[in-house]
Short mmCIF file of C-alpha atoms and ligand atoms in Angstrom, two decimals:
data_model
loop_
_atom_site.label_atom_id
_atom_site.label_comp_id
_atom_site.label_asym_id
_atom_site.label_seq_id
_atom_site.Cartn_x
_atom_site.Cartn_y
_atom_site.Cartn_z
CA UNK A 1 106.10 78.07 117.94
CA UNK A 2 108.23 76.90 115.09
CA UNK A 3 108.09 78.83 111.74
CA UNK A 4 110.29 76.42 109.42
CA UNK A 5 112.14 78.39 106.79
CA UNK A 6 111.85 76.77 103.40
CA UNK A 7 115.15 78.32 102.37
CA UNK A 8 116.87 75.29 103.60
CA UNK A 9 114.43 72.91 102.38
CA UNK A 10 115.26 70.63 99.02
CA UNK A 11 113.75 73.14 96.23
CA UNK A 12 113.35 70.39 93.93
CA UNK A 13 110.53 68.44 96.13
CA UNK A 14 109.47 71.85 97.62
CA UNK A 15 105.66 71.37 97.83
CA UNK A 16 106.67 67.27 99.71
CA UNK A 17 109.10 69.49 102.14
CA UNK A 18 106.60 72.00 103.30
CA UNK A 19 103.83 68.93 103.73
CA UNK A 20 106.65 67.10 105.55
CA UNK A 21 107.85 69.73 107.94
CA UNK A 22 104.24 71.00 108.79
CA UNK A 23 103.01 67.05 109.41
CA UNK A 24 106.41 67.02 111.95
CA UNK A 25 105.10 70.05 113.72
CA UNK A 26 106.25 73.48 112.02
CA UNK A 27 103.30 75.87 113.25
CA UNK A 28 104.07 78.27 110.44
CA UNK A 29 106.08 78.48 106.64
CA UNK A 30 108.40 81.21 106.88
CA UNK A 31 108.90 82.12 103.19
CA UNK A 32 112.34 84.22 102.54
CA UNK A 33 112.30 86.68 99.75
CA UNK A 34 115.26 88.00 98.55
CA UNK A 35 115.91 90.42 95.59
CA UNK A 36 119.51 90.60 94.91
CA UNK A 37 119.79 94.26 96.18
CA UNK A 38 119.06 94.39 99.61
CA UNK A 39 120.57 91.37 100.54
CA UNK A 40 123.33 89.56 98.05
CA UNK A 41 121.12 86.27 97.27
CA UNK A 42 117.95 86.02 94.99
CA UNK A 43 115.27 83.41 96.04
CA UNK A 44 111.46 83.29 94.72
CA UNK A 45 108.74 85.36 94.85
CA UNK A 46 104.65 84.98 94.63
CA UNK A 47 104.27 83.05 91.58
CA UNK A 48 106.32 80.20 93.06
CA UNK A 49 104.66 79.81 96.21
CA UNK A 50 101.09 80.11 94.52
CA UNK A 51 102.19 77.31 92.18
CA UNK A 52 102.59 74.77 95.07
CA UNK A 53 98.82 75.15 95.80
CA UNK A 54 97.25 75.52 99.24
CA UNK A 55 99.57 75.01 102.30
CA UNK A 56 98.33 73.17 105.38
CA UNK A 57 99.75 75.96 107.92
CA UNK A 58 99.89 79.75 107.48
CA UNK A 59 102.59 81.46 105.59
CA UNK A 60 104.85 84.58 107.01
CA UNK A 61 106.50 86.62 104.07
CA UNK A 62 109.79 88.02 105.14
CA UNK A 63 110.61 90.60 102.31
CA UNK A 64 114.20 91.16 102.41
CA UNK A 65 113.95 93.58 99.43
CA UNK A 66 114.24 97.36 98.17
CA UNK A 67 111.09 98.86 97.53
CA UNK A 68 108.94 96.26 99.74
CA UNK A 69 106.14 98.50 98.89
CA UNK A 70 105.63 96.83 95.33
CA UNK A 71 105.14 93.53 97.27
CA UNK A 72 102.32 93.87 99.94
CA UNK A 73 99.47 93.16 97.42
CA UNK A 74 100.95 90.07 95.66
CA UNK A 75 101.78 88.24 98.86
CA UNK A 76 98.71 89.43 100.14
CA UNK A 77 96.42 87.88 97.53
CA UNK A 78 98.55 84.51 97.71
CA UNK A 79 97.10 84.27 101.51
CA UNK A 80 100.42 85.24 103.89
CA UNK A 81 99.09 85.59 107.27
CA UNK A 82 101.90 87.88 108.27
CA UNK A 83 104.03 90.18 106.20
CA UNK A 84 107.45 91.33 107.34
CA UNK A 85 109.04 94.17 105.69
CA UNK A 86 112.54 95.44 107.30
CA UNK A 87 113.04 98.86 108.38
CA UNK A 88 116.06 99.70 106.58
CA UNK A 89 114.39 99.57 103.51
CA UNK A 90 111.68 102.32 103.36
CA UNK A 91 111.62 106.23 104.26
CA UNK A 92 107.69 105.50 105.11
CA UNK A 93 107.65 103.02 107.57
CA UNK A 94 104.33 103.78 109.18
CA UNK A 95 102.71 104.42 105.95
CA UNK A 96 103.83 100.40 104.86
CA UNK A 97 102.94 98.58 107.92
CA UNK A 98 99.29 100.40 107.60
CA UNK A 99 99.23 99.13 104.11
CA UNK A 100 99.78 95.67 105.55
CA UNK A 101 97.29 95.93 107.49
CA UNK A 102 94.78 97.34 105.20
CA UNK A 103 95.70 94.22 103.01
CA UNK A 104 94.15 91.93 105.55
CA UNK A 105 97.37 90.76 107.23
CA UNK A 106 99.25 91.00 110.26
CA UNK A 107 102.06 93.90 110.13
CA UNK A 108 105.82 92.55 110.71
CA UNK A 109 108.96 94.81 111.10
CA UNK A 110 112.29 93.77 110.83
CA UNK A 111 116.04 94.72 111.97
CA UNK A 112 118.97 93.99 110.94
CA UNK A 113 121.59 93.15 113.64
CA UNK A 114 123.36 96.04 113.32
CA UNK A 115 119.82 98.29 113.70
CA UNK A 116 119.07 99.71 117.42
CA UNK A 117 115.23 98.96 118.73
CA UNK A 118 114.80 102.77 118.54
CA UNK A 119 114.28 102.31 115.22
CA UNK A 120 111.01 100.48 115.58
CA UNK A 121 109.98 102.25 118.62
CA UNK A 122 107.57 105.08 116.75
CA UNK A 123 105.68 102.31 115.03
CA UNK A 124 104.82 99.69 117.82
CA UNK A 125 101.12 100.70 117.43
CA UNK A 126 101.10 99.59 114.01
CA UNK A 127 102.72 96.43 114.22
CA UNK A 128 101.91 92.95 115.00
CA UNK A 129 105.35 90.95 115.03
CA UNK A 130 108.98 92.35 115.17
CA UNK A 131 111.09 90.07 113.57
CA UNK A 132 114.51 90.49 115.10
CA UNK A 133 117.59 89.08 112.89
CA UNK A 134 120.02 87.15 114.89
CA UNK A 135 122.23 86.84 111.81
CA UNK A 136 122.74 89.09 108.54
CA UNK A 137 119.86 88.22 106.11
CA UNK A 138 120.84 86.82 102.73
CA UNK A 139 121.71 83.29 103.35
CA UNK A 140 120.57 79.99 105.76
CA UNK A 141 123.23 78.08 107.40
CA UNK A 142 124.85 81.09 109.48
CA UNK A 143 125.69 81.15 113.00
CA UNK A 144 123.80 83.03 115.29
CA UNK A 145 125.32 86.57 116.67
CA UNK A 146 125.08 86.44 120.29
CA UNK A 147 125.41 90.19 120.74
CA UNK A 148 121.79 89.97 119.35
CA UNK A 149 120.27 88.43 122.33
CA UNK A 150 120.88 91.73 124.44
CA UNK A 151 118.96 93.49 121.77
CA UNK A 152 116.28 91.00 121.83
CA UNK A 153 116.02 91.49 125.67
CA UNK A 154 115.42 95.33 125.00
CA UNK A 155 112.83 94.78 122.55
CA UNK A 156 111.06 92.38 124.85
CA UNK A 157 110.93 95.03 127.41
CA UNK A 158 109.94 97.52 124.84
CA UNK A 159 106.88 95.45 123.85
CA UNK A 160 106.10 94.85 127.71
CA UNK A 161 106.25 98.59 128.14
CA UNK A 162 103.90 99.32 125.67
CA UNK A 163 101.27 96.97 126.26
CA UNK A 164 100.76 96.29 122.70
CA UNK A 165 99.70 92.76 121.61
CA UNK A 166 103.09 92.09 119.56
CA UNK A 167 104.70 88.72 118.96
CA UNK A 168 108.58 88.45 119.27
CA UNK A 169 109.98 86.47 116.65
CA UNK A 170 114.08 85.74 116.01
CA UNK A 171 115.34 84.58 112.69
CA UNK A 172 118.43 83.02 112.08
CA UNK A 173 121.25 80.54 113.30
CA UNK A 174 118.52 78.94 115.74
CA UNK A 175 119.09 75.47 116.73
CA UNK A 176 118.72 72.51 118.88
CA UNK A 177 121.57 73.56 120.74
CA UNK A 178 120.63 77.25 121.17
CA UNK A 179 116.86 77.82 121.16
CA UNK A 180 116.20 77.73 124.96
CA UNK A 181 119.00 80.90 125.34
CA UNK A 182 117.01 82.82 122.80
CA UNK A 183 113.89 81.71 124.49
CA UNK A 184 115.01 83.06 127.84
CA UNK A 185 115.73 86.26 125.86
CA UNK A 186 112.11 86.72 125.51
CA UNK A 187 111.30 85.45 122.10
CA UNK A 188 108.05 83.84 121.41
CA UNK A 189 108.19 82.69 117.86
CA UNK A 190 111.29 81.18 116.58
CA UNK A 191 112.44 80.78 112.57
CA UNK A 192 114.30 77.85 111.62
CA UNK A 193 115.64 76.84 108.38
CA UNK A 194 118.71 74.68 108.22
CA UNK A 195 118.22 73.55 111.89
CA UNK A 196 115.57 71.52 110.64
CA UNK A 197 115.85 71.10 106.83
CA UNK A 198 119.31 69.94 107.69
CA UNK A 199 118.70 67.38 109.91
CA UNK A 200 117.54 63.56 109.05
CA UNK A 201 114.20 63.08 111.16
CA UNK A 202 112.11 66.61 111.33
CA UNK A 203 109.81 65.96 113.64
CA UNK A 204 112.21 64.61 116.52
CA UNK A 205 114.18 67.84 115.68
CA UNK A 206 110.98 70.25 115.72
CA UNK A 207 109.78 68.14 119.09
CA UNK A 208 113.14 68.85 120.65
CA UNK A 209 113.09 72.54 119.56
CA UNK A 210 109.78 72.94 121.28
CA UNK A 211 110.63 70.84 124.32
CA UNK A 212 114.06 72.94 125.08
CA UNK A 213 111.45 76.14 124.76
CA UNK A 214 109.16 74.87 126.94
CA UNK A 215 111.84 73.79 129.74
CA UNK A 216 113.49 77.37 129.31
CA UNK A 217 110.29 78.79 130.22
CA UNK A 218 109.62 76.38 132.87
CA UNK A 219 113.01 77.07 134.47
CA UNK A 220 112.74 81.23 134.53
CA UNK A 221 109.28 80.83 136.81
C1 DX5 B 301 118.19 84.67 106.40
C2 DX5 B 301 116.66 84.45 106.37
C3 DX5 B 301 116.10 83.56 107.46
C4 DX5 B 301 117.24 82.02 107.44
C5 DX5 B 301 117.00 80.77 108.23
O1 DX5 B 301 118.14 85.63 105.88
O2 DX5 B 301 115.88 85.59 106.49
O3 DX5 B 301 114.91 83.24 107.79
O4 DX5 B 301 116.58 81.43 106.25
O5 DX5 B 301 117.94 80.01 108.28
P1 DX5 B 301 118.74 79.01 109.20
O6 DX5 B 301 117.97 78.87 110.55
O7 DX5 B 301 119.45 78.31 108.33
O8 DX5 B 301 119.76 80.38 109.79
ZN1 ZN B 302 113.80 84.97 107.41
#
């Protein structure tokens, strides 16, 4: 499943970009919400997304903000399917994840490249999506950090052992050229920003991304 990060889209034509990328085969729209504190960049909040009107596929909010508690209700009310918070941003992870589910959304937890899997192990029963950062969050267009693939494999094993129905998603530096390797590390959902929006033909790019994932799975059987 491909989730298109609109961080690398043309913001002056944001609605058109969203419609185009979904028409081209993106399964989800990934919203990178940044506050200039947790990460050194600022993006957008619920009013901007609300102004775009209804999107033709579900949206995921990736909250790279301090005090994420304040943003659960606003993002739930604009209809996000998943709200993902960073384990590094809260002292009360269990409570925060529970509040996301109580707001009617799927609860996602994300880890920065330097954060070990053990940080999220205690909350597995309260999580629907684990988002492994394969770059340091803050900017689109960065190179994947290959060492994070070992951690992705570890988290895959942790999920499988737990028996919980948790989606393993990766975010950062995913491209046509490396998506197969990331799929083999156990990811099932892939956030792709510049790897789609900086190409000229979104449809061909998304088809190739999906084919490379399917081939990676076929070869590993
Ligand atoms: C990084 C964001 C990512 C980013 C992905 O902080 O969380 O979602 O936009 O962009 P690419 O695919 O260009 O690395
Ligand atoms: Zn993201």
